[in-house]
Amino acid sequence: MTKKKTTKKAAKKTAKKSTSKAAKTKTPKAAKSVKKTTKKAAPVKTKKFVFDYDPAPESKAIVNIKSRYEHFINGEFVAPVAGKYMDTINPATTEVLAKVAVGDAKDVDKAVKAARKAFEGTWGQMSGSERGKYLFRIARILQERAREFAVLETLDGGKPIKESRDVDVPLAAAHFFYYAGWADKIEYAVPGREAKPVGVCGQIIPWNFPLLMAAWKIAPALAAGNTVVLKPAEQTSLTALLLAEVCQEAELPAGVVNIVTGAGETGAAITAHQDINKIAFTGSTDIGKIIAKAIAGSNKKLTLELGGKSANIIYEDAALDQAVEGVVNGIFFNQGHVCCAGSRVLVEESIADTFIKKLEKRMKQLRVGDPMDKNTDVGAINSKEQLDKIKALVAKGKTEGGNFHEADVKIPSKGYFCKPCFFAHQSASSTISRVEVFGPVLSIQTFRTPDEAITKANDTNYGLAAGIWSEKGSKIHKTALGLKAGVIWANTYNKFDPTAPFGGFFESGYGREGGLQGILPYLEVK
Amino acid sequence: MKVVKTIKLYINGEFVRTESGRSYSYNVAGKNTQFARLCQASRKDFRNAVESSKEGFKSWASKTAYNKSQILYRMAEMTEGKRHEFEELFMEALGKTQGEATAMVDSAIDTFVYYSGFCDKFHQIAGSINPVAGPFHNFTHIEGVGVTTLVEDDEFDFQKLVDSICSILTGGNSVIVLLGEGCPAVLGPLAEVFATSDLSNGTVNILSGHLDELRDYIAQHREVRSVSFQSSREDVFHDMKQKSTDNMKRMIPRHKKQKCLENILNFVEYKTVWHPVGY
């Protein structure tokens, strides 16, 4: 007994010694004193190197931007009935890129009639395997013309070329490729049951992922045997219209895909059209509610992919540098114009200070500026309207306490740019913690227990996505079960794949896009 | 002389009178004689039911699929035990023949058994493992939407009522049933089935009352995540849909058929989890 005691004591002593030693060597004071002594010995001034990136601009030459773009109806580009056009600009330079047709109820009606005719004729009569082959063809052409699409996407929308090149365009092609294969396998999507296509689908998409959202909407709809009338966002119509050219190149039968450009009124004409069987909308929760209300009196089917205020939970056992990287990707990817952006960080209290320091350091390294530069991390805010909205919310946030930090980076004087920033330790009821900013603005709060993290994460009307950072698998799964969100990323964030269903709970919408579950909203099960 | 009882509401596992102190007479089919008195649930009763249903949902959702299956099977057993009570009710109140009443109870019991067997299977049919192009174990898991209100058909169909309740429960949700005008007296024995089937309090609440009085509150209540609208009054459905858009409720129209997977999938959410794979 006594022996054991002494050995324990000894062990404790040595442990104490070693920890105190370790602590000493780790403290910055100790490090400084070491530096001082070396300075005394050799007082040579070390030169500070600043590594900067040379410009690496992507060429615009590959894209031929026309001066004017028309609607794509019944397989042809046609002028708007009312003859109205709107400007589309490059938000990084504010230059006008082209004029784009403004659709009204008459244009929409023409498009719906073409879609109905194709649904009852060519497309409706075609076998699944033939339909699939058209979709495979579109996927391939998208891949072949990927660079053209990427450049056009960045010019029209302001997102960094590395994102449109590495994320948007390859994923858009992958979506067509994935759903192409479903076209002749619908019976396996609803085993034991019979299903038929819904009919003519009206699809309205946002400006944050213009081509990718068009692919998310068109590919499953066509695979299931439907025809579509799609309206891209008024800010970013060009890649959707280039996709229309791809449809022509793929010899897709006339009327299967129709694209009517325009703003809110054009969208309202689509939702109001009597001969549309289903509406699919991606965009803000406010507009989603207006659409839901507008069609509540009809029997139109509806899927909505709306906003979010997604939580990114960082446990103290997380690989911290990896988590910082993930948080940066979660909120600053695509300038924060992402419905599932990890806009609320919930970090365990014990590591909060370290995390915030690391995050500040990492944010300083972000390259904000010319979206066409291949080194740019954060591009241009999509529009002046959005920039004003972000600025107003940040200004309001600054009046609500907490610590505000803005990345110490330069931004171009021309164009719409915004420095990445965060608000730490604001109350859970603060504007930035509750409202979807849709910009590079992060809210940071702390928690002490997993239950508290889950409760705080779920304390929102939204339920789109969430992130969990931990090195413990069981903890990740238990947390994932408790989170009320449609997509959960563990030790990663903002990953998308055509096979993985995407969509939200509660006010983040209804229905899923992607995967087997993503084809169901386009089918009528008998 | 027969003793006529007042059938109470079933809220949070208890049989209670409406807080509003109101009741209405329910007459025997085709006659002017009273079968029973029923409580006319108020807005406050409905709100109490939602409070209880939130807790009932937590408890029900956390039960294993096997356990849910067994509880639904227990409901079949308890209905069998109350067979005569149900049959007498249908004969006396609805004027059914013995044969018809027996068939009604038989089909309801079969429906309990059908969904009992689905609780631990539909995840495997409708959930998925997704072969994403990256080092992730990616799967889509199914869970209930939450508190659901069932607006029952105005024409009483016992099997359909049981189907509507079971499809909501099987999906992992709690349910508040608002019985229609068809046969609200079924509340008594049916609530006793749920009260004796090892359900936690609040997982099933049953109210009798008037849809026109309660419909706006049901549509606008933010904690009610979904409504299963089985009544034939389509205009009321569209009106409730309109009034519920602000809270983005899942408004489910009349089921096309019974005993099927679709009915369950109307009340679920898909959750896709990306879990890293690596050393």
PDB file of N, CA, C and O in Angstrom, chain A residues 171-236:
ATOM      1  N   LEU A 171     -20.625  20.468 -61.576  1.00  0.00           N
ATOM      2  CA  LEU A 171     -21.791  19.904 -60.881  1.00  0.00           C
ATOM      3  C   LEU A 171     -23.035  19.952 -61.762  1.00  0.00           C
ATOM      4  O   LEU A 171     -23.861  19.037 -61.724  1.00  0.00           O
ATOM      5  N   ALA A 172     -23.175  21.015 -62.551  1.00  0.00           N
ATOM      6  CA  ALA A 172     -24.330  21.116 -63.451  1.00  0.00           C
ATOM      7  C   ALA A 172     -24.302  19.952 -64.444  1.00  0.00           C
ATOM      8  O   ALA A 172     -25.318  19.281 -64.666  1.00  0.00           O
ATOM      9  N   ALA A 173     -23.126  19.697 -65.006  1.00  0.00           N
ATOM     10  CA  ALA A 173     -22.998  18.578 -65.949  1.00  0.00           C
ATOM     11  C   ALA A 173     -23.294  17.259 -65.240  1.00  0.00           C
ATOM     12  O   ALA A 173     -23.996  16.388 -65.769  1.00  0.00           O
ATOM     13  N   ALA A 174     -22.785  17.130 -64.006  1.00  0.00           N
ATOM     14  CA  ALA A 174     -22.989  15.890 -63.242  1.00  0.00           C
ATOM     15  C   ALA A 174     -24.467  15.647 -62.961  1.00  0.00           C
ATOM     16  O   ALA A 174     -24.926  14.501 -62.959  1.00  0.00           O
ATOM     17  N   HIS A 175     -25.218  16.735 -62.727  1.00  0.00           N
ATOM     18  CA  HIS A 175     -26.652  16.586 -62.476  1.00  0.00           C
ATOM     19  C   HIS A 175     -27.367  16.033 -63.694  1.00  0.00           C
ATOM     20  O   HIS A 175     -28.213  15.148 -63.579  1.00  0.00           O
ATOM     21  N   PHE A 176     -27.037  16.576 -64.878  1.00  0.00           N
ATOM     22  CA  PHE A 176     -27.658  16.042 -66.100  1.00  0.00           C
ATOM     23  C   PHE A 176     -27.259  14.584 -66.294  1.00  0.00           C
ATOM     24  O   PHE A 176     -28.078  13.746 -66.656  1.00  0.00           O
ATOM     25  N   PHE A 177     -26.000  14.291 -66.039  1.00  0.00           N
ATOM     26  CA  PHE A 177     -25.505  12.924 -66.235  1.00  0.00           C
ATOM     27  C   PHE A 177     -26.216  11.959 -65.288  1.00  0.00           C
ATOM     28  O   PHE A 177     -26.646  10.872 -65.680  1.00  0.00           O
ATOM     29  N   TYR A 178     -26.360  12.376 -64.021  1.00  0.00           N
ATOM     30  CA  TYR A 178     -27.007  11.513 -63.018  1.00  0.00           C
ATOM     31  C   TYR A 178     -28.466  11.255 -63.379  1.00  0.00           C
ATOM     32  O   TYR A 178     -28.922  10.112 -63.428  1.00  0.00           O
ATOM     33  N   TYR A 179     -29.229  12.321 -63.638  1.00  0.00           N
ATOM     34  CA  TYR A 179     -30.658  12.129 -63.902  1.00  0.00           C
ATOM     35  C   TYR A 179     -30.923  11.490 -65.258  1.00  0.00           C
ATOM     36  O   TYR A 179     -31.968  10.854 -65.446  1.00  0.00           O
ATOM     37  N   ALA A 180     -29.987  11.630 -66.194  1.00  0.00           N
ATOM     38  CA  ALA A 180     -30.145  10.963 -67.494  1.00  0.00           C
ATOM     39  C   ALA A 180     -30.390   9.476 -67.273  1.00  0.00           C
ATOM     40  O   ALA A 180     -31.284   8.879 -67.880  1.00  0.00           O
ATOM     41  N   GLY A 181     -29.641   8.909 -66.357  1.00  0.00           N
ATOM     42  CA  GLY A 181     -29.743   7.476 -66.100  1.00  0.00           C
ATOM     43  C   GLY A 181     -31.044   7.055 -65.433  1.00  0.00           C
ATOM     44  O   GLY A 181     -31.418   5.885 -65.467  1.00  0.00           O
ATOM     45  N   TRP A 182     -31.737   8.015 -64.815  1.00  0.00           N
ATOM     46  CA  TRP A 182     -33.013   7.675 -64.165  1.00  0.00           C
ATOM     47  C   TRP A 182     -34.154   7.508 -65.179  1.00  0.00           C
ATOM     48  O   TRP A 182     -35.154   6.841 -64.900  1.00  0.00           O
ATOM     49  N   ALA A 183     -34.023   8.167 -66.341  1.00  0.00           N
ATOM     50  CA  ALA A 183     -35.155   8.284 -67.266  1.00  0.00           C
ATOM     51  C   ALA A 183     -35.786   6.937 -67.608  1.00  0.00           C
ATOM     52  O   ALA A 183     -37.005   6.838 -67.725  1.00  0.00           O
ATOM     53  N   ASP A 184     -34.969   5.888 -67.763  1.00  0.00           N
ATOM     54  CA  ASP A 184     -35.543   4.579 -68.103  1.00  0.00           C
ATOM     55  C   ASP A 184     -35.607   3.635 -66.897  1.00  0.00           C
ATOM     56  O   ASP A 184     -35.696   2.422 -67.055  1.00  0.00           O
ATOM     57  N   LYS A 185     -35.533   4.234 -65.688  1.00  0.00           N
ATOM     58  CA  LYS A 185     -35.569   3.399 -64.473  1.00  0.00           C
ATOM     59  C   LYS A 185     -36.564   3.924 -63.450  1.00  0.00           C
ATOM     60  O   LYS A 185     -36.465   3.645 -62.251  1.00  0.00           O
ATOM     61  N   ILE A 186     -37.536   4.673 -63.940  1.00  0.00           N
ATOM     62  CA  ILE A 186     -38.496   5.309 -63.031  1.00  0.00           C
ATOM     63  C   ILE A 186     -39.201   4.272 -62.159  1.00  0.00           C
ATOM     64  O   ILE A 186     -39.504   4.531 -60.988  1.00  0.00           O
ATOM     65  N   GLU A 187     -39.453   3.083 -62.709  1.00  0.00           N
ATOM     66  CA  GLU A 187     -40.182   2.077 -61.913  1.00  0.00           C
ATOM     67  C   GLU A 187     -39.393   1.665 -60.670  1.00  0.00           C
ATOM     68  O   GLU A 187     -39.974   1.213 -59.687  1.00  0.00           O
ATOM     69  N   TYR A 188     -38.076   1.875 -60.714  1.00  0.00           N
ATOM     70  CA  TYR A 188     -37.282   1.547 -59.522  1.00  0.00           C
ATOM     71  C   TYR A 188     -37.273   2.692 -58.507  1.00  0.00           C
ATOM     72  O   TYR A 188     -36.873   2.513 -57.365  1.00  0.00           O
ATOM     73  N   ALA A 189     -37.696   3.865 -58.964  1.00  0.00           N
ATOM     74  CA  ALA A 189     -37.752   5.010 -58.039  1.00  0.00           C
ATOM     75  C   ALA A 189     -38.967   4.870 -57.124  1.00  0.00           C
ATOM     76  O   ALA A 189     -38.965   5.375 -56.007  1.00  0.00           O
ATOM     77  N   VAL A 190     -39.991   4.200 -57.620  1.00  0.00           N
ATOM     78  CA  VAL A 190     -41.202   3.989 -56.815  1.00  0.00           C
ATOM     79  C   VAL A 190     -41.581   2.517 -56.880  1.00  0.00           C
ATOM     80  O   VAL A 190     -42.584   2.143 -57.477  1.00  0.00           O
ATOM     81  N   PRO A 191     -40.769   1.656 -56.273  1.00  0.00           N
ATOM     82  CA  PRO A 191     -40.997   0.224 -56.417  1.00  0.00           C
ATOM     83  C   PRO A 191     -42.384  -0.195 -55.924  1.00  0.00           C
ATOM     84  O   PRO A 191     -42.847   0.296 -54.889  1.00  0.00           O
ATOM     85  N   GLY A 192     -43.010  -1.055 -56.688  1.00  0.00           N
ATOM     86  CA  GLY A 192     -44.313  -1.567 -56.274  1.00  0.00           C
ATOM     87  C   GLY A 192     -45.459  -0.609 -56.574  1.00  0.00           C
ATOM     88  O   GLY A 192     -46.603  -0.885 -56.256  1.00  0.00           O
ATOM     89  N   ARG A 193     -45.123   0.531 -57.140  1.00  0.00           N
ATOM     90  CA  ARG A 193     -46.176   1.510 -57.416  1.00  0.00           C
ATOM     91  C   ARG A 193     -46.028   2.001 -58.851  1.00  0.00           C
ATOM     92  O   ARG A 193     -44.980   1.831 -59.457  1.00  0.00           O
ATOM     93  N   GLU A 194     -47.069   2.619 -59.353  1.00  0.00           N
ATOM     94  CA  GLU A 194     -47.016   3.122 -60.708  1.00  0.00           C
ATOM     95  C   GLU A 194     -46.882   4.637 -60.653  1.00  0.00           C
ATOM     96  O   GLU A 194     -47.537   5.284 -59.835  1.00  0.00           O
ATOM     97  N   ALA A 195     -46.057   5.188 -61.532  1.00  0.00           N
ATOM     98  CA  ALA A 195     -45.907   6.645 -61.519  1.00  0.00           C
ATOM     99  C   ALA A 195     -45.909   7.186 -62.929  1.00  0.00           C
ATOM    100  O   ALA A 195     -45.469   6.515 -63.861  1.00  0.00           O
ATOM    101  N   LYS A 196     -46.413   8.412 -63.051  1.00  0.00           N
ATOM    102  CA  LYS A 196     -46.354   9.074 -64.350  1.00  0.00           C
ATOM    103  C   LYS A 196     -45.845  10.495 -64.135  1.00  0.00           C
ATOM    104  O   LYS A 196     -45.868  10.998 -63.002  1.00  0.00           O
ATOM    105  N   PRO A 197     -45.384  11.141 -65.211  1.00  0.00           N
ATOM    106  CA  PRO A 197     -44.896  12.518 -65.036  1.00  0.00           C
ATOM    107  C   PRO A 197     -46.026  13.451 -64.620  1.00  0.00           C
ATOM    108  O   PRO A 197     -47.199  13.155 -64.818  1.00  0.00           O
ATOM    109  N   VAL A 198     -45.639  14.586 -64.062  1.00  0.00           N
ATOM    110  CA  VAL A 198     -46.614  15.537 -63.549  1.00  0.00           C
ATOM    111  C   VAL A 198     -47.225  16.355 -64.684  1.00  0.00           C
ATOM    112  O   VAL A 198     -48.403  16.662 -64.677  1.00  0.00           O
ATOM    113  N   GLY A 199     -46.400  16.725 -65.666  1.00  0.00           N
ATOM    114  CA  GLY A 199     -46.897  17.521 -66.792  1.00  0.00           C
ATOM    115  C   GLY A 199     -45.964  18.658 -67.121  1.00  0.00           C
ATOM    116  O   GLY A 199     -44.755  18.458 -67.260  1.00  0.00           O
ATOM    117  N   VAL A 200     -46.510  19.864 -67.195  1.00  0.00           N
ATOM    118  CA  VAL A 200     -45.692  21.047 -67.481  1.00  0.00           C
ATOM    119  C   VAL A 200     -45.252  21.661 -66.153  1.00  0.00           C
ATOM    120  O   VAL A 200     -46.079  21.919 -65.277  1.00  0.00           O
ATOM    121  N   CYS A 201     -43.948  21.854 -66.023  1.00  0.00           N
ATOM    122  CA  CYS A 201     -43.416  22.387 -64.769  1.00  0.00           C
ATOM    123  C   CYS A 201     -42.922  23.815 -64.969  1.00  0.00           C
ATOM    124  O   CYS A 201     -42.170  24.083 -65.915  1.00  0.00           O
ATOM    125  N   GLY A 202     -43.341  24.698 -64.087  1.00  0.00           N
ATOM    126  CA  GLY A 202     -42.828  26.070 -64.076  1.00  0.00           C
ATOM    127  C   GLY A 202     -41.707  26.143 -63.058  1.00  0.00           C
ATOM    128  O   GLY A 202     -41.892  25.745 -61.912  1.00  0.00           O
ATOM    129  N   GLN A 203     -40.548  26.604 -63.474  1.00  0.00           N
ATOM    130  CA  GLN A 203     -39.385  26.582 -62.573  1.00  0.00           C
ATOM    131  C   GLN A 203     -38.760  27.972 -62.499  1.00  0.00           C
ATOM    132  O   GLN A 203     -38.465  28.575 -63.522  1.00  0.00           O
ATOM    133  N   ILE A 204     -38.570  28.435 -61.294  1.00  0.00           N
ATOM    134  CA  ILE A 204     -38.030  29.786 -61.095  1.00  0.00           C
ATOM    135  C   ILE A 204     -36.776  29.673 -60.234  1.00  0.00           C
ATOM    136  O   ILE A 204     -36.810  29.086 -59.152  1.00  0.00           O
ATOM    137  N   ILE A 205     -35.674  30.217 -60.732  1.00  0.00           N
ATOM    138  CA  ILE A 205     -34.388  29.982 -60.054  1.00  0.00           C
ATOM    139  C   ILE A 205     -33.684  31.290 -59.683  1.00  0.00           C
ATOM    140  O   ILE A 205     -33.965  32.336 -60.261  1.00  0.00           O
ATOM    141  N   PRO A 206     -32.763  31.229 -58.729  1.00  0.00           N
ATOM    142  CA  PRO A 206     -32.115  32.433 -58.209  1.00  0.00           C
ATOM    143  C   PRO A 206     -30.806  32.783 -58.931  1.00  0.00           C
ATOM    144  O   PRO A 206     -30.379  32.065 -59.829  1.00  0.00           O
ATOM    145  N   TRP A 207     -30.179  33.859 -58.444  1.00  0.00           N
ATOM    146  CA  TRP A 207     -28.980  34.385 -59.108  1.00  0.00           C
ATOM    147  C   TRP A 207     -27.667  33.899 -58.503  1.00  0.00           C
ATOM    148  O   TRP A 207     -26.608  34.256 -58.967  1.00  0.00           O
ATOM    149  N   ASN A 208     -27.740  33.076 -57.460  1.00  0.00           N
ATOM    150  CA  ASN A 208     -26.476  32.721 -56.797  1.00  0.00           C
ATOM    151  C   ASN A 208     -25.722  31.561 -57.460  1.00  0.00           C
ATOM    152  O   ASN A 208     -24.504  31.515 -57.442  1.00  0.00           O
ATOM    153  N   PHE A 209     -26.482  30.612 -58.048  1.00  0.00           N
ATOM    154  CA  PHE A 209     -25.859  29.515 -58.802  1.00  0.00           C
ATOM    155  C   PHE A 209     -26.667  29.348 -60.092  1.00  0.00           C
ATOM    156  O   PHE A 209     -27.374  28.348 -60.254  1.00  0.00           O
ATOM    157  N   PRO A 210     -26.568  30.306 -61.003  1.00  0.00           N
ATOM    158  CA  PRO A 210     -27.527  30.345 -62.125  1.00  0.00           C
ATOM    159  C   PRO A 210     -27.572  29.067 -62.969  1.00  0.00           C
ATOM    160  O   PRO A 210     -28.651  28.505 -63.171  1.00  0.00           O
ATOM    161  N   LEU A 211     -26.436  28.599 -63.432  1.00  0.00           N
ATOM    162  CA  LEU A 211     -26.454  27.406 -64.283  1.00  0.00           C
ATOM    163  C   LEU A 211     -26.759  26.157 -63.461  1.00  0.00           C
ATOM    164  O   LEU A 211     -27.552  25.297 -63.862  1.00  0.00           O
ATOM    165  N   LEU A 212     -26.143  26.073 -62.286  1.00  0.00           N
ATOM    166  CA  LEU A 212     -26.328  24.881 -61.451  1.00  0.00           C
ATOM    167  C   LEU A 212     -27.796  24.717 -61.054  1.00  0.00           C
ATOM    168  O   LEU A 212     -28.341  23.607 -61.093  1.00  0.00           O
ATOM    169  N   MET A 213     -28.442  25.819 -60.708  1.00  0.00           N
ATOM    170  CA  MET A 213     -29.858  25.730 -60.322  1.00  0.00           C
ATOM    171  C   MET A 213     -30.726  25.344 -61.524  1.00  0.00           C
ATOM    172  O   MET A 213     -31.705  24.617 -61.384  1.00  0.00           O
ATOM    173  N   ALA A 214     -30.339  25.820 -62.708  1.00  0.00           N
ATOM    174  CA  ALA A 214     -31.082  25.424 -63.913  1.00  0.00           C
ATOM    175  C   ALA A 214     -30.956  23.911 -64.105  1.00  0.00           C
ATOM    176  O   ALA A 214     -31.937  23.225 -64.412  1.00  0.00           O
ATOM    177  N   ALA A 215     -29.753  23.380 -63.870  1.00  0.00           N
ATOM    178  CA  ALA A 215     -29.532  21.940 -64.014  1.00  0.00           C
ATOM    179  C   ALA A 215     -30.318  21.170 -62.956  1.00  0.00           C
ATOM    180  O   ALA A 215     -30.933  20.136 -63.248  1.00  0.00           O
ATOM    181  N   TRP A 216     -30.308  21.667 -61.717  1.00  0.00           N
ATOM    182  CA  TRP A 216     -31.038  21.005 -60.624  1.00  0.00           C
ATOM    183  C   TRP A 216     -32.522  20.907 -60.952  1.00  0.00           C
ATOM    184  O   TRP A 216     -33.198  19.965 -60.548  1.00  0.00           O
ATOM    185  N   LYS A 217     -33.027  21.931 -61.653  1.00  0.00           N
ATOM    186  CA  LYS A 217     -34.456  21.955 -61.956  1.00  0.00           C
ATOM    187  C   LYS A 217     -34.782  21.142 -63.208  1.00  0.00           C
ATOM    188  O   LYS A 217     -35.718  20.350 -63.217  1.00  0.00           O
ATOM    189  N   ILE A 218     -34.022  21.397 -64.267  1.00  0.00           N
ATOM    190  CA  ILE A 218     -34.383  20.799 -65.564  1.00  0.00           C
ATOM    191  C   ILE A 218     -34.121  19.292 -65.599  1.00  0.00           C
ATOM    192  O   ILE A 218     -34.964  18.521 -66.067  1.00  0.00           O
ATOM    193  N   ALA A 219     -32.955  18.864 -65.095  1.00  0.00           N
ATOM    194  CA  ALA A 219     -32.557  17.463 -65.261  1.00  0.00           C
ATOM    195  C   ALA A 219     -33.569  16.464 -64.669  1.00  0.00           C
ATOM    196  O   ALA A 219     -34.032  15.572 -65.389  1.00  0.00           O
ATOM    197  N   PRO A 220     -33.964  16.586 -63.388  1.00  0.00           N
ATOM    198  CA  PRO A 220     -34.919  15.599 -62.868  1.00  0.00           C
ATOM    199  C   PRO A 220     -36.286  15.713 -63.530  1.00  0.00           C
ATOM    200  O   PRO A 220     -36.958  14.700 -63.742  1.00  0.00           O
ATOM    201  N   ALA A 221     -36.695  16.952 -63.871  1.00  0.00           N
ATOM    202  CA  ALA A 221     -38.007  17.145 -64.499  1.00  0.00           C
ATOM    203  C   ALA A 221     -38.061  16.400 -65.823  1.00  0.00           C
ATOM    204  O   ALA A 221     -39.031  15.671 -66.106  1.00  0.00           O
ATOM    205  N   LEU A 222     -37.022  16.553 -66.624  1.00  0.00           N
ATOM    206  CA  LEU A 222     -37.011  15.908 -67.941  1.00  0.00           C
ATOM    207  C   LEU A 222     -36.860  14.391 -67.826  1.00  0.00           C
ATOM    208  O   LEU A 222     -37.495  13.632 -68.564  1.00  0.00           O
ATOM    209  N   ALA A 223     -36.030  13.967 -66.890  1.00  0.00           N
ATOM    210  CA  ALA A 223     -35.836  12.525 -66.711  1.00  0.00           C
ATOM    211  C   ALA A 223     -37.160  11.847 -66.382  1.00  0.00           C
ATOM    212  O   ALA A 223     -37.459  10.751 -66.861  1.00  0.00           O
ATOM    213  N   ALA A 224     -37.990  12.536 -65.572  1.00  0.00           N
ATOM    214  CA  ALA A 224     -39.274  11.956 -65.184  1.00  0.00           C
ATOM    215  C   ALA A 224     -40.315  12.042 -66.295  1.00  0.00           C
ATOM    216  O   ALA A 224     -41.400  11.500 -66.157  1.00  0.00           O
ATOM    217  N   GLY A 225     -39.983  12.785 -67.361  1.00  0.00           N
ATOM    218  CA  GLY A 225     -40.897  12.845 -68.505  1.00  0.00           C
ATOM    219  C   GLY A 225     -41.701  14.130 -68.604  1.00  0.00           C
ATOM    220  O   GLY A 225     -42.640  14.214 -69.398  1.00  0.00           O
ATOM    221  N   ASN A 226     -41.346  15.120 -67.805  1.00  0.00           N
ATOM    222  CA  ASN A 226     -42.062  16.391 -67.844  1.00  0.00           C
ATOM    223  C   ASN A 226     -41.432  17.334 -68.862  1.00  0.00           C
ATOM    224  O   ASN A 226     -40.315  17.103 -69.331  1.00  0.00           O
ATOM    225  N   THR A 227     -42.124  18.422 -69.152  1.00  0.00           N
ATOM    226  CA  THR A 227     -41.519  19.507 -69.929  1.00  0.00           C
ATOM    227  C   THR A 227     -41.513  20.744 -69.038  1.00  0.00           C
ATOM    228  O   THR A 227     -42.263  20.815 -68.063  1.00  0.00           O
ATOM    229  N   VAL A 228     -40.648  21.709 -69.358  1.00  0.00           N
ATOM    230  CA  VAL A 228     -40.470  22.823 -68.416  1.00  0.00           C
ATOM    231  C   VAL A 228     -40.514  24.201 -69.069  1.00  0.00           C
ATOM    232  O   VAL A 228     -40.187  24.369 -70.239  1.00  0.00           O
ATOM    233  N   VAL A 229     -40.937  25.159 -68.236  1.00  0.00           N
ATOM    234  CA  VAL A 229     -40.794  26.582 -68.553  1.00  0.00           C
ATOM    235  C   VAL A 229     -39.965  27.144 -67.408  1.00  0.00           C
ATOM    236  O   VAL A 229     -40.404  27.147 -66.261  1.00  0.00           O
ATOM    237  N   LEU A 230     -38.740  27.572 -67.725  1.00  0.00           N
ATOM    238  CA  LEU A 230     -37.824  28.007 -66.678  1.00  0.00           C
ATOM    239  C   LEU A 230     -37.595  29.509 -66.767  1.00  0.00           C
ATOM    240  O   LEU A 230     -37.424  30.053 -67.860  1.00  0.00           O
ATOM    241  N   LYS A 231     -37.599  30.144 -65.601  1.00  0.00           N
ATOM    242  CA  LYS A 231     -37.238  31.563 -65.580  1.00  0.00           C
ATOM    243  C   LYS A 231     -35.987  31.761 -64.735  1.00  0.00           C
ATOM    244  O   LYS A 231     -36.003  31.554 -63.530  1.00  0.00           O
ATOM    245  N   PRO A 232     -34.883  32.149 -65.384  1.00  0.00           N
ATOM    246  CA  PRO A 232     -33.687  32.450 -64.595  1.00  0.00           C
ATOM    247  C   PRO A 232     -33.858  33.793 -63.886  1.00  0.00           C
ATOM    248  O   PRO A 232     -34.767  34.552 -64.215  1.00  0.00           O
ATOM    249  N   ALA A 233     -32.980  34.081 -62.932  1.00  0.00           N
ATOM    250  CA  ALA A 233     -33.062  35.367 -62.228  1.00  0.00           C
ATOM    251  C   ALA A 233     -32.713  36.488 -63.194  1.00  0.00           C
ATOM    252  O   ALA A 233     -31.891  36.298 -64.099  1.00  0.00           O
ATOM    253  N   GLU A 234     -33.321  37.642 -62.989  1.00  0.00           N
ATOM    254  CA  GLU A 234     -33.104  38.746 -63.936  1.00  0.00           C
ATOM    255  C   GLU A 234     -31.650  39.221 -63.945  1.00  0.00           C
ATOM    256  O   GLU A 234     -31.171  39.762 -64.921  1.00  0.00           O
ATOM    257  N   GLN A 235     -30.936  39.001 -62.825  1.00  0.00           N
ATOM    258  CA  GLN A 235     -29.538  39.446 -62.754  1.00  0.00           C
ATOM    259  C   GLN A 235     -28.610  38.525 -63.547  1.00  0.00           C
ATOM    260  O   GLN A 235     -27.520  38.924 -63.940  1.00  0.00           O
ATOM    261  N   THR A 236     -29.012  37.267 -63.684  1.00  0.00           N
ATOM    262  CA  THR A 236     -28.083  36.264 -64.226  1.00  0.00           C
ATOM    263  C   THR A 236     -28.787  35.325 -65.198  1.00  0.00           C
ATOM    264  O   THR A 236     -28.974  34.153 -64.910  1.00  0.00           O
TER     265      THR A 236
END
